[in-house]
Tab-separated table of C-alpha atoms in Angstrom:
chain	number	residue	atom	x	y	z
A	1	MET	CA	83.784	236.841	179.316
A	2	LYS	CA	83.876	233.634	177.146
A	3	ARG	CA	84.214	230.379	179.099
A	4	THR	CA	86.603	227.737	178.001
A	5	GLY	CA	85.947	224.072	178.806
A	6	ARG	CA	88.392	221.314	179.386
A	7	PRO	CA	89.549	219.399	176.308
A	8	SER	CA	87.757	216.030	175.962
A	9	ARG	CA	89.707	212.909	176.800
A	10	TYR	CA	87.979	211.026	173.950
A	11	PRO	CA	88.698	211.393	170.230
A	12	ALA	CA	86.155	213.068	168.050
A	13	PRO	CA	83.612	210.799	166.291
A	14	ALA	CA	85.137	211.601	162.918
A	15	VAL	CA	88.523	210.354	164.092
A	16	ILE	CA	86.990	207.165	165.461
A	17	LEU	CA	85.234	206.579	162.160
A	18	SER	CA	88.435	207.080	160.189
A	19	ILE	CA	90.360	204.676	162.401
A	20	THR	CA	87.604	202.094	162.161
A	21	LEU	CA	87.500	202.320	158.375
A	22	ALA	CA	91.284	202.109	158.066
A	23	LEU	CA	91.385	199.095	160.361
A	24	GLY	CA	88.574	197.415	158.448
A	25	LEU	CA	90.275	198.009	155.109
A	26	SER	CA	93.578	196.697	156.481
A	27	LEU	CA	91.923	193.546	157.763
A	28	ALA	CA	90.088	193.056	154.466
A	29	LEU	CA	93.319	193.533	152.496
A	30	ALA	CA	95.190	191.155	154.802
A	31	TRP	CA	92.437	188.555	154.399
A	32	MET	CA	92.504	188.957	150.618
A	33	ILE	CA	96.278	188.536	150.561
A	34	CYS	CA	96.060	185.423	152.755
A	35	VAL	CA	93.313	183.923	150.603
A	36	ARG	CA	95.168	184.539	147.352
A	37	THR	CA	98.453	183.309	148.779
A	38	LEU	CA	96.791	180.142	150.010
A	39	ALA	CA	95.086	179.639	146.637
A	40	ASP	CA	98.420	180.130	144.854
A	41	MET	CA	100.033	177.509	147.085
A	42	LEU	CA	97.281	174.974	146.443
A	43	ALA	CA	96.687	175.649	142.735
A	44	ALA	CA	99.237	173.157	141.420
A	45	GLU	CA	98.822	170.208	143.787
A	46	SER	CA	95.249	170.682	145.074
A	47	PRO	CA	93.443	172.882	142.554
A	48	LEU	CA	89.960	172.057	143.867
A	49	ASP	CA	90.999	173.233	147.350
A	50	ALA	CA	92.450	176.351	145.751
A	51	LEU	CA	89.097	177.057	144.103
A	52	PHE	CA	87.400	176.864	147.504
A	53	TRP	CA	89.426	179.888	148.567
A	54	ASP	CA	89.451	181.636	145.195
A	55	PRO	CA	86.752	180.351	142.806
A	56	ALA	CA	88.279	182.301	139.913
A	57	HIS	CA	91.930	181.318	140.390
A	58	PRO	CA	93.218	180.946	136.785
A	59	VAL	CA	95.880	178.298	137.422
A	60	ALA	CA	93.527	176.165	139.510
A	61	LEU	CA	90.753	176.434	136.908
A	62	GLY	CA	93.149	175.392	134.168
A	63	ASN	CA	94.531	172.469	136.158
A	64	VAL	CA	91.108	171.128	137.093
A	65	ALA	CA	89.893	171.453	133.491
A	66	THR	CA	92.997	169.619	132.223
A	67	THR	CA	92.574	166.853	134.797
A	68	GLU	CA	88.922	166.339	133.884
A	69	LEU	CA	89.722	166.311	130.181
A	70	GLU	CA	92.459	163.707	130.602
A	71	ARG	CA	90.535	161.495	133.021
A	72	ALA	CA	90.194	157.915	131.744
A	73	GLY	CA	86.885	156.120	131.323
A	74	ASN	CA	84.399	154.791	128.821
A	75	ASP	CA	82.825	157.028	126.187
A	76	ALA	CA	79.945	158.126	128.431
A	77	GLU	CA	82.269	158.891	131.337
A	78	ARG	CA	84.693	160.777	129.122
A	79	ARG	CA	81.833	162.902	127.808
A	80	VAL	CA	80.739	163.774	131.359
A	81	ASN	CA	84.336	164.625	132.209
A	82	ALA	CA	84.550	166.790	129.101
A	83	ARG	CA	81.469	168.742	130.195
A	84	ARG	CA	83.066	169.385	133.582
A	85	ALA	CA	86.301	170.406	131.873
A	86	ALA	CA	84.357	172.759	129.573
A	87	ASP	CA	82.731	174.401	132.608
A	88	TYR	CA	86.052	175.065	134.305
A	89	ALA	CA	87.708	176.178	131.059
A	90	GLY	CA	84.767	178.478	130.338
A	91	ARG	CA	85.115	180.065	133.775
A	92	LEU	CA	88.809	180.563	133.109
A	93	VAL	CA	88.214	182.272	129.759
A	94	ALA	CA	85.408	184.388	131.251
A	95	ARG	CA	87.759	185.589	133.980
A	96	ASP	CA	90.652	186.262	131.601
A	97	PRO	CA	90.230	185.689	127.842
A	98	PHE	CA	94.009	185.966	127.438
A	99	ALA	CA	94.965	183.562	130.234
A	100	SER	CA	97.885	181.374	129.160
A	101	GLY	CA	96.479	178.281	127.471
A	102	GLY	CA	92.906	179.113	128.469
A	103	LEU	CA	91.377	179.422	125.000
A	104	SER	CA	93.136	176.342	123.647
A	105	LEU	CA	91.969	174.346	126.657
A	106	PHE	CA	88.407	175.536	126.061
A	107	GLY	CA	88.764	174.599	122.393
A	108	ALA	CA	89.977	171.114	123.353
A	109	THR	CA	86.895	170.600	125.519
A	110	GLN	CA	84.626	171.653	122.663
A	111	ASP	CA	86.418	169.232	120.360
A	112	ARG	CA	85.888	166.419	122.875
A	113	LEU	CA	82.190	167.321	123.135
A	114	GLY	CA	81.790	166.953	119.382
A	115	ALA	CA	81.661	170.575	118.261
A	116	LYS	CA	82.067	171.163	114.547
A	117	PRO	CA	85.756	171.163	113.555
A	118	GLU	CA	85.328	174.550	111.886
A	119	ARG	CA	84.173	176.085	115.198
A	120	VAL	CA	87.006	174.484	117.114
A	121	ALA	CA	89.455	175.688	114.470
A	122	LYS	CA	88.284	179.288	114.961
A	123	ILE	CA	88.842	179.001	118.712
A	124	MET	CA	92.286	177.477	118.226
A	125	ARG	CA	93.322	180.131	115.702
A	126	VAL	CA	92.410	182.876	118.169
A	127	ALA	CA	94.283	180.992	120.901
A	128	GLY	CA	97.339	180.608	118.684
A	129	LYS	CA	97.261	184.282	117.766
A	130	ASN	CA	97.000	185.353	121.402
A	131	LEU	CA	99.795	182.989	122.459
A	132	PRO	CA	102.119	182.118	119.533
A	133	ILE	CA	103.808	179.368	121.582
A	134	ASP	CA	100.528	177.650	122.539
A	135	ILE	CA	101.476	174.041	121.772
A	136	VAL	CA	97.926	172.756	122.330
A	137	ALA	CA	96.402	175.214	119.862
A	138	HIS	CA	99.018	174.806	117.164
A	139	GLY	CA	99.153	171.031	117.657
A	140	TRP	CA	95.389	170.820	117.113
A	141	LEU	CA	95.603	173.073	114.058
A	142	TYR	CA	98.400	170.889	112.667
A	143	ASP	CA	96.300	167.736	113.107
A	144	TYR	CA	93.277	169.496	111.592
A	145	ALA	CA	95.332	170.536	108.554
A	146	ALA	CA	96.609	166.952	108.221
A	147	ARG	CA	93.049	165.569	108.371
A	148	THR	CA	91.878	168.005	105.713
A	149	ALA	CA	95.033	167.529	103.582
A	150	ASN	CA	95.767	171.252	103.751
A	151	ALA	CA	99.483	171.146	103.006
A	152	ALA	CA	100.103	174.892	103.338
A	153	ASP	CA	98.503	175.161	106.792
A	154	MET	CA	100.137	171.930	107.897
A	155	LEU	CA	103.623	173.201	107.049
A	156	THR	CA	102.909	176.588	108.643
A	157	GLU	CA	101.876	174.935	111.892
A	158	LEU	CA	104.839	172.550	111.700
A	159	ASP	CA	107.198	175.523	111.567
A	160	ILE	CA	105.526	177.206	114.550
A	161	LEU	CA	105.561	174.029	116.631
A	162	LEU	CA	109.173	173.107	115.925
A	163	ARG	CA	110.476	176.619	116.432
A	164	GLY	CA	108.984	176.419	119.908
A	165	ARG	CA	110.032	172.838	120.591
A	166	PRO	CA	112.536	171.339	118.125
A	167	SER	CA	112.522	168.102	120.136
A	168	LEU	CA	109.005	167.384	118.860
A	169	GLY	CA	110.405	166.614	115.409
A	170	PRO	CA	110.059	162.797	115.646
A	171	LYS	CA	106.360	163.160	116.502
A	172	PHE	CA	105.589	164.953	113.233
A	173	VAL	CA	107.823	163.089	110.774
A	174	PRO	CA	105.337	160.233	110.061
A	175	SER	CA	102.537	162.664	109.217
A	176	VAL	CA	104.854	164.744	107.025
A	177	LEU	CA	105.888	161.604	105.138
A	178	ALA	CA	102.205	160.683	104.766
A	179	LEU	CA	101.503	164.152	103.377
A	180	LEU	CA	104.328	163.841	100.850
A	181	ALA	CA	103.044	160.440	99.756
A	182	ALA	CA	99.480	161.707	99.308
A	183	ARG	CA	100.372	165.151	97.959
A	184	PRO	CA	103.699	165.016	96.061
A	185	GLU	CA	103.321	168.700	95.209
A	186	ALA	CA	103.837	169.438	98.923
A	187	GLU	CA	107.540	168.699	98.432
A	188	ALA	CA	108.050	172.216	97.084
A	189	GLY	CA	106.486	173.761	100.183
A	190	LEU	CA	108.611	171.649	102.502
A	191	VAL	CA	111.770	172.546	100.573
A	192	ASN	CA	110.919	176.259	100.789
A	193	LEU	CA	110.399	175.890	104.515
A	194	LEU	CA	113.710	174.097	104.980
A	195	ALA	CA	115.498	176.606	102.752
A	196	ALA	CA	114.728	179.290	105.331
A	197	SER	CA	117.144	177.430	107.662
A	198	PRO	CA	114.852	177.251	110.711
A	199	ILE	CA	116.483	176.224	113.963
A	200	TRP	CA	114.838	172.787	113.770
A	201	ARG	CA	116.056	171.906	110.263
A	202	SER	CA	119.042	169.658	110.983
A	203	PRO	CA	117.397	167.393	113.591
A	204	PHE	CA	114.236	167.201	111.478
A	205	LEU	CA	116.198	166.093	108.406
A	206	PHE	CA	117.871	163.458	110.562
A	207	TYR	CA	114.509	162.138	111.785
A	208	LEU	CA	113.158	162.260	108.227
A	209	CYS	CA	116.013	160.063	106.977
A	210	THR	CA	115.708	157.481	109.733
A	211	GLN	CA	111.987	156.783	109.294
A	212	PRO	CA	110.704	154.034	106.950
A	213	GLY	CA	109.561	155.425	103.651
A	214	ASP	CA	110.560	156.228	100.105
A	215	SER	CA	114.261	157.107	100.058
A	216	ASP	CA	113.957	158.304	96.451
A	217	ARG	CA	111.568	161.013	97.664
A	218	LEU	CA	114.081	162.036	100.322
A	219	LEU	CA	116.771	162.172	97.665
A	220	ARG	CA	114.591	164.506	95.572
A	221	ILE	CA	114.044	166.770	98.575
A	222	PHE	CA	117.789	166.988	99.248
A	223	ASN	CA	118.521	167.621	95.567
A	224	ARG	CA	115.932	170.417	95.442
A	225	LEU	CA	117.266	171.867	98.665
A	226	ARG	CA	120.746	171.868	97.172
A	227	GLN	CA	119.500	174.293	94.504
A	228	THR	CA	118.489	176.872	97.122
A	229	ALA	CA	120.535	179.526	98.892
A	230	ALA	CA	120.801	177.192	101.901
A	231	PRO	CA	121.953	173.799	100.566
A	232	PRO	CA	122.276	170.874	103.001
A	233	ALA	CA	125.398	170.870	105.131
A	234	MET	CA	127.582	167.792	104.994
A	235	SER	CA	126.410	166.810	108.464
A	236	GLU	CA	122.793	166.944	107.232
A	237	VAL	CA	123.580	164.747	104.234
A	238	GLY	CA	125.207	162.015	106.320
A	239	PRO	CA	122.022	160.316	107.603
A	240	LEU	CA	120.618	160.024	104.069
A	241	ILE	CA	123.890	158.562	102.788
A	242	ASP	CA	123.784	155.978	105.568
A	243	ARG	CA	120.148	155.254	104.688
A	244	LEU	CA	120.949	154.710	101.006
A	245	LEU	CA	123.890	152.460	101.843
A	246	ALA	CA	121.690	150.400	104.168
A	247	GLU	CA	119.316	149.944	101.225
A	248	GLN	CA	122.315	148.966	99.044
A	249	LYS	CA	121.836	152.003	96.802
A	250	VAL	CA	125.564	152.538	96.602
A	251	ASP	CA	125.685	154.656	93.441
A	252	GLN	CA	123.030	157.059	94.717
A	253	ALA	CA	124.781	157.333	98.081
A	254	TYR	CA	128.136	158.053	96.462
A	255	LEU	CA	126.737	160.665	94.078
A	256	LEU	CA	124.926	162.390	96.950
A	257	TRP	CA	128.184	162.498	98.888
A	258	VAL	CA	130.101	163.871	95.883
A	259	ASP	CA	127.466	166.566	95.342
A	260	SER	CA	127.872	167.667	98.964
A	261	LEU	CA	131.596	168.358	98.570
A	262	PRO	CA	132.986	171.850	97.893
A	263	ALA	CA	133.673	172.349	94.188
A	264	GLU	CA	137.438	172.679	94.673
A	265	ARG	CA	137.676	169.142	96.057
A	266	LEU	CA	136.026	167.428	93.106
A	267	THR	CA	139.297	167.280	91.177
A	268	LYS	CA	140.993	165.539	94.120
A	269	LEU	CA	138.579	162.690	94.801
A	270	GLY	CA	141.020	159.941	93.830
A	271	LEU	CA	140.455	156.303	94.682
A	272	LEU	CA	141.048	156.981	98.398
A	273	TYR	CA	139.508	160.365	99.157
A	274	ASN	CA	141.460	162.562	101.585
A	275	HIS	CA	144.259	159.990	101.523
A	276	ASP	CA	146.746	162.464	102.988
A	277	PHE	CA	144.285	163.947	105.513
A	278	GLU	CA	144.427	167.295	103.710
A	279	TYR	CA	140.838	168.187	104.605
A	280	PRO	CA	139.124	168.231	107.995
A	281	LEU	CA	137.409	164.914	108.622
A	282	THR	CA	133.645	164.935	108.156
A	283	GLY	CA	132.926	161.528	109.681
A	284	LEU	CA	130.768	160.748	106.638
A	285	PRO	CA	130.907	157.602	104.537
A	286	PHE	CA	133.554	157.811	101.775
A	287	ASP	CA	135.779	159.872	104.086
A	288	TRP	CA	137.898	158.707	107.012
A	289	ARG	CA	135.903	157.698	110.051
A	290	PHE	CA	137.507	157.669	113.480
A	291	VAL	CA	135.538	156.005	116.263
A	292	ALA	CA	136.544	157.071	119.763
A	293	ALA	CA	137.511	154.309	122.194
A	294	LYS	CA	138.603	154.319	125.812
A	295	GLY	CA	142.362	154.223	126.128
A	296	VAL	CA	143.015	155.127	122.471
A	297	ALA	CA	143.957	158.491	120.952
A	298	ILE	CA	143.500	158.813	117.180
A	299	THR	CA	144.977	162.005	115.752
A	300	VAL	CA	146.288	163.548	112.537
A	301	GLU	CA	149.497	165.538	112.828
A	302	GLY	CA	151.945	167.331	110.561
A	303	GLU	CA	151.994	170.062	107.967
A	304	GLU	CA	150.473	170.087	104.499
A	305	LYS	CA	151.523	167.073	102.374
A	306	ARG	CA	153.393	165.668	105.377
A	307	ARG	CA	150.461	164.704	107.560
A	308	LYS	CA	150.320	161.352	109.268
A	309	LEU	CA	147.811	159.277	111.158
A	310	ASN	CA	148.804	158.529	114.752
A	311	VAL	CA	147.148	155.863	116.869
A	312	GLU	CA	148.326	155.829	120.485
A	313	PHE	CA	147.275	153.017	122.809
A	314	GLN	CA	147.458	153.944	126.453
A	315	GLY	CA	147.329	150.406	127.830
A	316	GLY	CA	144.348	148.182	128.486
A	317	ARG	CA	142.134	145.995	126.346
A	318	VAL	CA	140.394	147.240	123.233
A	319	GLN	CA	138.751	145.551	120.258
A	320	PHE	CA	140.345	147.954	117.833
A	321	ARG	CA	138.735	148.472	114.423
A	322	ASN	CA	138.259	152.185	114.887
A	323	VAL	CA	139.764	153.729	111.740
A	324	SER	CA	137.933	153.033	108.487
A	325	HIS	CA	137.173	154.385	105.015
A	326	LEU	CA	134.431	153.269	102.611
A	327	LEU	CA	135.404	152.886	98.941
A	328	VAL	CA	133.590	152.370	95.638
A	329	LEU	CA	136.308	150.817	93.524
A	330	ALA	CA	135.229	149.462	90.150
A	331	PRO	CA	136.158	145.864	89.273
A	332	GLY	CA	139.864	145.674	88.484
A	333	LYS	CA	143.362	145.404	89.905
A	334	TYR	CA	144.696	147.892	92.463
A	335	ALA	CA	147.481	148.429	94.988
A	336	LEU	CA	147.242	149.728	98.550
A	337	ASN	CA	150.324	151.782	99.490
A	338	GLY	CA	151.603	153.548	102.559
A	339	VAL	CA	154.331	154.024	105.130
A	340	SER	CA	154.094	152.570	108.624
A	341	GLN	CA	156.109	153.282	111.772
A	342	THR	CA	155.737	151.998	115.320
A	343	GLU	CA	157.056	152.962	118.727
A	344	GLY	CA	156.787	150.526	121.610
A	345	LEU	CA	153.669	148.913	120.140
A	346	GLU	CA	153.067	145.961	122.412
A	347	ASN	CA	150.350	143.533	121.345
A	348	ALA	CA	150.220	139.786	120.813
A	349	ARG	CA	148.871	140.136	117.259
A	350	GLY	CA	149.974	143.539	116.003
A	351	LEU	CA	148.237	146.159	113.849
A	352	ARG	CA	147.254	145.872	110.179
A	353	TRP	CA	145.116	147.268	107.377
A	354	ARG	CA	142.391	145.030	105.986
A	355	LEU	CA	140.296	145.711	102.871
A	356	TYR	CA	137.117	143.700	102.347
A	357	CYS	CA	133.864	143.633	100.382
A	358	VAL	CA	131.013	145.006	102.516
A	359	ALA	CA	128.320	142.785	100.991
A	360	SER	CA	130.157	139.478	101.361
A	361	THR	CA	132.973	140.317	103.850
A	362	THR	CA	135.379	138.745	101.334
A	363	VAL	CA	138.907	139.927	102.168
A	364	LEU	CA	140.608	141.691	99.259
A	365	ALA	CA	143.884	142.681	100.902
A	366	GLU	CA	145.695	142.514	104.247
A	367	THR	CA	148.945	144.239	105.120
A	368	SER	CA	151.576	142.599	107.270
A	369	VAL	CA	151.056	143.256	110.985
A	370	VAL	CA	153.358	145.729	112.707
A	371	LYS	CA	154.393	145.857	116.370
A	372	GLY	CA	157.319	146.713	118.607
A	373	THR	CA	159.470	149.636	117.493
A	374	THR	CA	160.121	150.000	113.769
A	375	ALA	CA	161.554	152.672	111.508
A	376	PRO	CA	159.366	154.114	108.729
A	377	LYS	CA	158.698	151.309	106.264
A	378	ARG	CA	156.809	151.389	102.993
A	379	PHE	CA	154.241	148.723	102.237
A	380	ARG	CA	152.397	147.765	99.064
A	381	ASN	CA	149.631	145.216	98.673
A	382	GLU	CA	148.064	144.414	95.322
A	383	PHE	CA	144.487	143.159	95.167
A	384	VAL	CA	141.641	142.568	92.741
A	385	VAL	CA	138.054	143.788	93.076
A	386	PRO	CA	135.822	141.086	91.557
A	387	ASP	CA	133.283	141.731	88.808
A	388	ALA	CA	130.275	141.062	91.026
A	389	GLY	CA	129.291	141.147	94.688
A	390	CYS	CA	131.749	143.834	95.746
A	391	GLU	CA	130.264	147.185	94.803
A	392	LEU	CA	131.232	148.715	98.152
A	393	GLN	CA	134.500	148.113	100.013
A	394	ASN	CA	135.754	149.022	103.470
A	395	LEU	CA	139.338	149.736	104.472
A	396	VAL	CA	139.886	149.155	108.199
A	397	LEU	CA	142.837	149.576	110.522
A	398	GLU	CA	142.543	146.796	113.089
A	399	ILE	CA	144.081	144.533	115.660
A	400	PRO	CA	143.057	141.028	114.487
A	401	SER	CA	142.415	139.780	118.015
A	402	ARG	CA	140.681	136.441	118.493
A	403	ILE	CA	140.521	136.222	122.295
A	404	ALA	CA	140.393	138.787	125.089
A	405	SER	CA	144.082	138.482	126.012
A	406	GLU	CA	145.022	139.524	122.469
A	407	GLU	CA	143.220	142.839	122.949
A	408	GLN	CA	145.787	144.101	125.472
A	409	VAL	CA	147.775	146.842	123.723
A	410	SER	CA	150.041	149.814	124.402
A	411	GLY	CA	152.360	151.998	122.364
A	412	MET	CA	151.920	153.962	119.140
A	413	ALA	CA	151.670	153.406	115.393
A	414	SER	CA	151.842	156.023	112.628
A	415	TYR	CA	150.809	155.866	108.970
A	416	SER	CA	151.534	158.300	106.171
A	417	ASP	CA	151.517	158.566	102.389
A	418	LEU	CA	148.460	156.311	102.199
A	419	GLY	CA	146.918	155.712	98.803
A	420	ILE	CA	145.280	153.335	96.363
A	421	GLU	CA	146.297	153.174	92.694
A	422	SER	CA	145.163	151.243	89.672
A	423	VAL	CA	147.467	148.495	88.429
A	424	ALA	CA	147.614	147.388	84.842
A	425	PRO	CA	146.370	143.816	84.394
């Protein structure tokens, strides 16, 4: 008969081994998780401490390399710092060649250490290809193209940089203007780039027009752009018009403005464009300009051919000169016409239209002031534009206040049927 023994109270060796291995793996995994979590927490603020726990932590390596590269000092110290930065950046790239910003950071360290620009350019091109939004890589390539006067590459990099960060436009405008001055043929490339209507076009054109430089070149660029399928919008033309007026190039400014108008409006320019507020206001010179002010509502109301300008003062003090229109009347005799109406307009001085020469501030015409409550009343003021010194005129609706107490105003005034006509001598 076969004997049966009691079952052992202890687990088999194989079971003990399995449990031991599982426990060891769990502890190792827990330790790894703790180490990586701690390194992640320290990587931004204390990257060197993070590297103590994880010597290959990509964020910490990048941060330390950046810090070393940006550290101030004399030439010798900066070179030592660059070597340290290159070591950390090299470790980052070795760990992960596609780490965000790793290659461009390594390229920047090589540039600082005096590597040949061609070698650095190869590194930066690979970095830019791996990460199309790598600002460091594309910024370096832009500067390299500018140094080597490579207009095509410069404009390509400009497009990449500004598509990623349109706010960088002011940083690049001076170098673009320098390129255009040195390489006039680059104008065509810039126009082609702008004709594609990139997202950064409008702010870049604004920055371009506000920088010192050759306004005639800017005018050529706008004229060439107007011949494309994406001509400048009226809002894009405005800064250049203001620039030309500031340089007293009145004829060029006016022609640029006329060229920006829709074709159907060219037959209705008149002496006072948009005199009946038929078209939406553009806010550009040679159109009505309304400037917002606290406690004042400036509106246009009414149906076609019966529109009127309403100015409602809600009480309080205001230095009101907030409705204006630039004119380019030739020397000669004219008349300013219109219809005024007021309702409870309370002000010590009243409201009036004043027309003056911009260059000399010589007053050409002033209407009678209106205040209180008045029925619609037609006014007409004849004036003469002199032969010289008055190429540009400004028509302004104003309260001619002289002291603060005369700025207190409430009530409403309306104007309609405004116009300017030539008068036979």
